[in-house]
């Protein structure tokens, strides 16, 4: 698992086994974390600089139901040794 991008206390973008996973925190009455598998279109947009993990967090947070079929349970977080490079 490789950390591609992160914003502390907000999100982490990971590459694992050929897929990109965005894990982020959702606030509200109860804070929770959500992991979503990114589509090839979303990955390409990030690689091209047309989008960012932060943009996707905002989009997904506004309508989480749109990602229900791509959510991963339990959520995915990097191991401690993967975090040392950030």
Coordinates of N, CA and C in Angstrom, one line a residue:
X1 N 0.9 -1.2 0.0 CA 0.0 0.0 0.0 C 0.9 1.2 0.0
X2 N 0.6 2.2 -0.9 CA 1.4 3.4 -1.0 C 0.5 4.6 -0.8
X3 N 1.0 5.6 0.0 CA 0.2 6.8 0.2 C 0.6 7.8 -1.0
X4 N -0.5 8.2 -1.7 CA -0.3 9.1 -2.8 C -0.5 10.5 -2.5
X5 N -1.4 10.8 -1.5 CA -1.7 12.2 -1.1 C -2.4 12.1 0.2
X6 N -2.3 13.1 1.0 CA -3.0 13.2 2.3 C -3.2 14.6 2.8
X7 N -4.2 14.8 3.5 CA -4.4 16.0 4.3 C -4.7 15.6 5.7
X8 N -3.9 16.0 6.6 CA -4.0 15.5 8.0 C -5.4 15.8 8.5
X9 N -6.0 14.9 9.2 CA -7.3 14.9 9.8 C -8.4 15.2 8.8
X10 N -8.2 14.8 7.5 CA -9.2 15.0 6.5 C -9.3 13.8 5.6
X11 N -8.2 13.5 4.9 CA -8.2 12.3 3.9 C -6.9 11.7 3.7
X12 N -6.9 10.5 3.1 CA -5.6 9.9 2.6 C -6.0 9.2 1.3
X13 N -5.2 9.4 0.3 CA -5.4 8.7 -1.0 C -4.3 7.6 -1.1
X14 N -4.7 6.4 -1.3 CA -3.9 5.2 -1.3 C -3.9 4.5 -2.6
X15 N -2.8 3.8 -2.9 CA -2.7 2.9 -4.1 C -2.5 1.5 -3.4
X16 N -3.4 0.6 -3.8 CA -3.3 -0.8 -3.3 C -3.7 -1.8 -4.3
X17 N -2.9 -2.7 -4.7 CA -3.2 -3.8 -5.6 C -3.8 -3.3 -6.9
X18 N -3.3 -2.2 -7.4 CA -3.8 -1.7 -8.7 C -5.0 -0.8 -8.6
X19 N -5.5 -0.5 -7.4 CA -6.7 0.3 -7.3 C -6.3 1.5 -6.4
X20 N -7.0 2.6 -6.6 CA -6.8 3.8 -5.8 C -8.0 3.9 -4.8
X21 N -7.7 4.2 -3.6 CA -8.7 4.2 -2.5 C -8.6 5.6 -1.8
X22 N -9.7 6.2 -1.7 CA -9.8 7.5 -0.9 C -10.5 7.3 0.4
X23 N -9.8 7.5 1.5 CA -10.4 7.3 2.8 C -10.5 8.7 3.4
X24 N -11.6 9.1 3.9 CA -11.8 10.5 4.4 C -12.7 10.5 5.6
X25 N -12.7 11.6 6.3 CA -13.5 11.7 7.5 C -14.7 12.6 7.2
X26 N -15.9 12.2 7.7 CA -17.1 13.0 7.5 C -17.5 13.5 8.9
X27 N -17.7 14.7 8.9 CA -18.2 15.4 10.2 C -19.7 15.4 10.3
X28 N -20.2 15.8 11.4 CA -21.6 15.9 11.6 C -21.8 15.6 13.1
X29 N -23.0 15.1 13.5 CA -23.3 14.8 14.8 C -22.3 13.7 15.4
X30 N -21.9 12.8 14.4 CA -20.9 11.8 14.8 C -19.9 11.8 13.6
X31 N -18.6 11.9 13.9 CA -17.6 11.8 12.9 C -17.3 10.4 12.6
X32 N -17.2 10.1 11.3 CA -16.9 8.7 10.8 C -16.0 8.8 9.6
X33 N -15.4 7.6 9.3 CA -14.5 7.5 8.2 C -15.2 6.7 7.1
X34 N -14.8 7.0 5.9 CA -15.4 6.3 4.7 C -14.2 6.0 3.7
X35 N -14.2 4.8 3.2 CA -13.2 4.5 2.1 C -14.0 4.2 0.8
X36 N -13.5 4.8 -0.3 CA -14.2 4.7 -1.6 C -13.2 4.3 -2.6
X37 N -13.5 3.2 -3.4 CA -12.6 2.9 -4.6 C -12.9 3.9 -5.7
X38 N -11.8 4.5 -6.2 CA -12.0 5.4 -7.3 C -12.1 4.7 -8.6
X39 N -12.9 5.4 -9.5 CA -13.1 4.9 -10.8 C -11.9 5.2 -11.7
X40 N -11.8 4.6 -12.8 CA -10.7 4.9 -13.8 C -10.8 6.4 -14.2
X41 N -12.0 6.9 -14.4 CA -12.1 8.3 -14.8 C -11.6 9.3 -13.7
X42 N -11.9 9.0 -12.4 CA -11.5 9.8 -11.3 C -10.0 9.7 -11.1
X43 N -9.4 8.5 -11.3 CA -7.9 8.4 -11.2 C -7.2 9.2 -12.3
X44 N -7.8 9.1 -13.6 CA -7.2 9.8 -14.7 C -7.3 11.3 -14.5
X45 N -8.4 11.8 -13.9 CA -8.6 13.2 -13.7 C -7.5 13.7 -12.6
X46 N -7.3 12.9 -11.6 CA -6.3 13.3 -10.6 C -4.9 13.3 -11.2
X47 N -4.6 12.3 -12.0 CA -3.3 12.2 -12.6 C -3.0 13.4 -13.6
X48 N -4.1 13.8 -14.2 CA -4.0 14.9 -15.2 C -4.0 16.3 -14.6
X49 N -4.3 16.3 -13.3 CA -4.4 17.6 -12.6 C -5.7 18.3 -12.7
X50 N -6.7 17.6 -13.3 CA -8.0 18.2 -13.5 C -8.9 18.1 -12.3
X51 N -8.5 17.2 -11.3 CA -9.2 17.0 -10.1 C -8.2 16.7 -9.0
X52 N -8.7 16.6 -7.8 CA -7.8 16.3 -6.7 C -8.5 15.5 -5.7
X53 N -7.8 14.8 -4.8 CA -8.5 14.1 -3.7 C -9.4 15.0 -2.9
X54 N -8.9 16.2 -2.7 CA -9.7 17.2 -1.9 C -11.1 17.5 -2.6
X55 N -11.0 17.6 -3.9 CA -12.2 17.8 -4.7 C -13.2 16.7 -4.6
X56 N -12.6 15.4 -4.6 CA -13.5 14.2 -4.5 C -14.1 14.1 -3.1
X57 N -13.3 14.5 -2.1 CA -13.9 14.4 -0.7 C -15.1 15.4 -0.6
X58 N -15.0 16.5 -1.2 CA -16.1 17.5 -1.2 C -17.3 16.9 -2.0
X59 N -17.0 16.3 -3.1 CA -18.1 15.8 -3.9 C -18.8 14.6 -3.2
X60 N -18.0 13.7 -2.7 CA -18.5 12.5 -2.1 C -19.2 12.8 -0.8
X61 N -18.7 13.8 -0.1 CA -19.4 14.2 1.2 C -20.7 14.8 1.0
X62 N -20.9 15.5 -0.2 CA -22.2 16.1 -0.5 C -23.3 15.1 -0.9
X63 N -22.9 14.0 -1.4 CA -23.8 12.9 -1.8 C -23.2 11.6 -1.7
X64 N -23.0 11.1 -0.4 CA -22.4 9.8 -0.2 C -23.1 8.6 -0.8
X65 N -24.4 8.8 -1.0 CA -25.2 7.6 -1.6 C -24.7 7.3 -3.0
X66 N -24.1 8.3 -3.7 CA -23.6 8.0 -5.0 C -22.4 7.1 -5.1
X67 N -21.8 6.9 -3.9 CA -20.6 6.0 -3.9 C -20.9 4.7 -3.1
X68 N -22.1 4.4 -2.8 CA -22.4 3.2 -1.9 C -21.9 1.9 -2.5
X69 N -21.9 1.7 -3.8 CA -21.5 0.5 -4.4 C -19.9 0.4 -4.5
X70 N -19.2 1.5 -4.1 CA -17.8 1.5 -4.2 C -17.2 1.7 -2.8
X71 N -18.0 1.7 -1.8 CA -17.4 1.9 -0.4 C -16.8 0.6 0.1
X72 N -15.8 0.7 0.8 CA -15.0 -0.4 1.4 C -15.2 -0.5 2.9
X73 N -15.6 -1.6 3.4 CA -15.8 -1.8 4.8 C -15.0 -3.1 5.2
X74 N -14.2 -3.0 6.2 CA -13.8 -1.8 7.0 C -13.0 -0.8 6.2
X75 N -12.9 0.4 6.7 CA -12.2 1.5 6.0 C -10.7 1.1 6.0
X76 N -10.0 1.7 5.0 CA -8.6 1.4 4.7 C -7.8 2.6 5.1
X77 N -6.8 2.3 6.0 CA -5.9 3.3 6.5 C -4.5 2.8 6.3
X78 N -3.5 3.6 6.0 CA -2.1 3.1 5.8 C -1.5 2.6 7.1
X79 N -0.6 1.6 7.0 CA 0.1 1.2 8.2 C 1.1 2.3 8.7
X80 N 1.5 2.2 9.9 CA 2.3 3.3 10.5 C 3.6 3.5 9.7
X81 N 4.2 2.4 9.1 CA 5.5 2.6 8.4 C 5.3 3.3 7.1
X82 N 4.1 3.2 6.5 CA 3.8 3.9 5.2 C 3.6 5.4 5.5
X83 N 3.3 5.8 6.7 CA 3.0 7.2 7.1 C 4.3 8.0 7.2
X84 N 5.4 7.4 7.5 CA 6.6 8.1 7.8 C 7.2 9.0 6.7
X85 N 6.8 8.7 5.4 CA 7.3 9.5 4.3 C 6.5 10.7 4.0
X86 N 5.5 11.0 4.8 CA 4.7 12.2 4.5 C 5.0 13.4 5.4

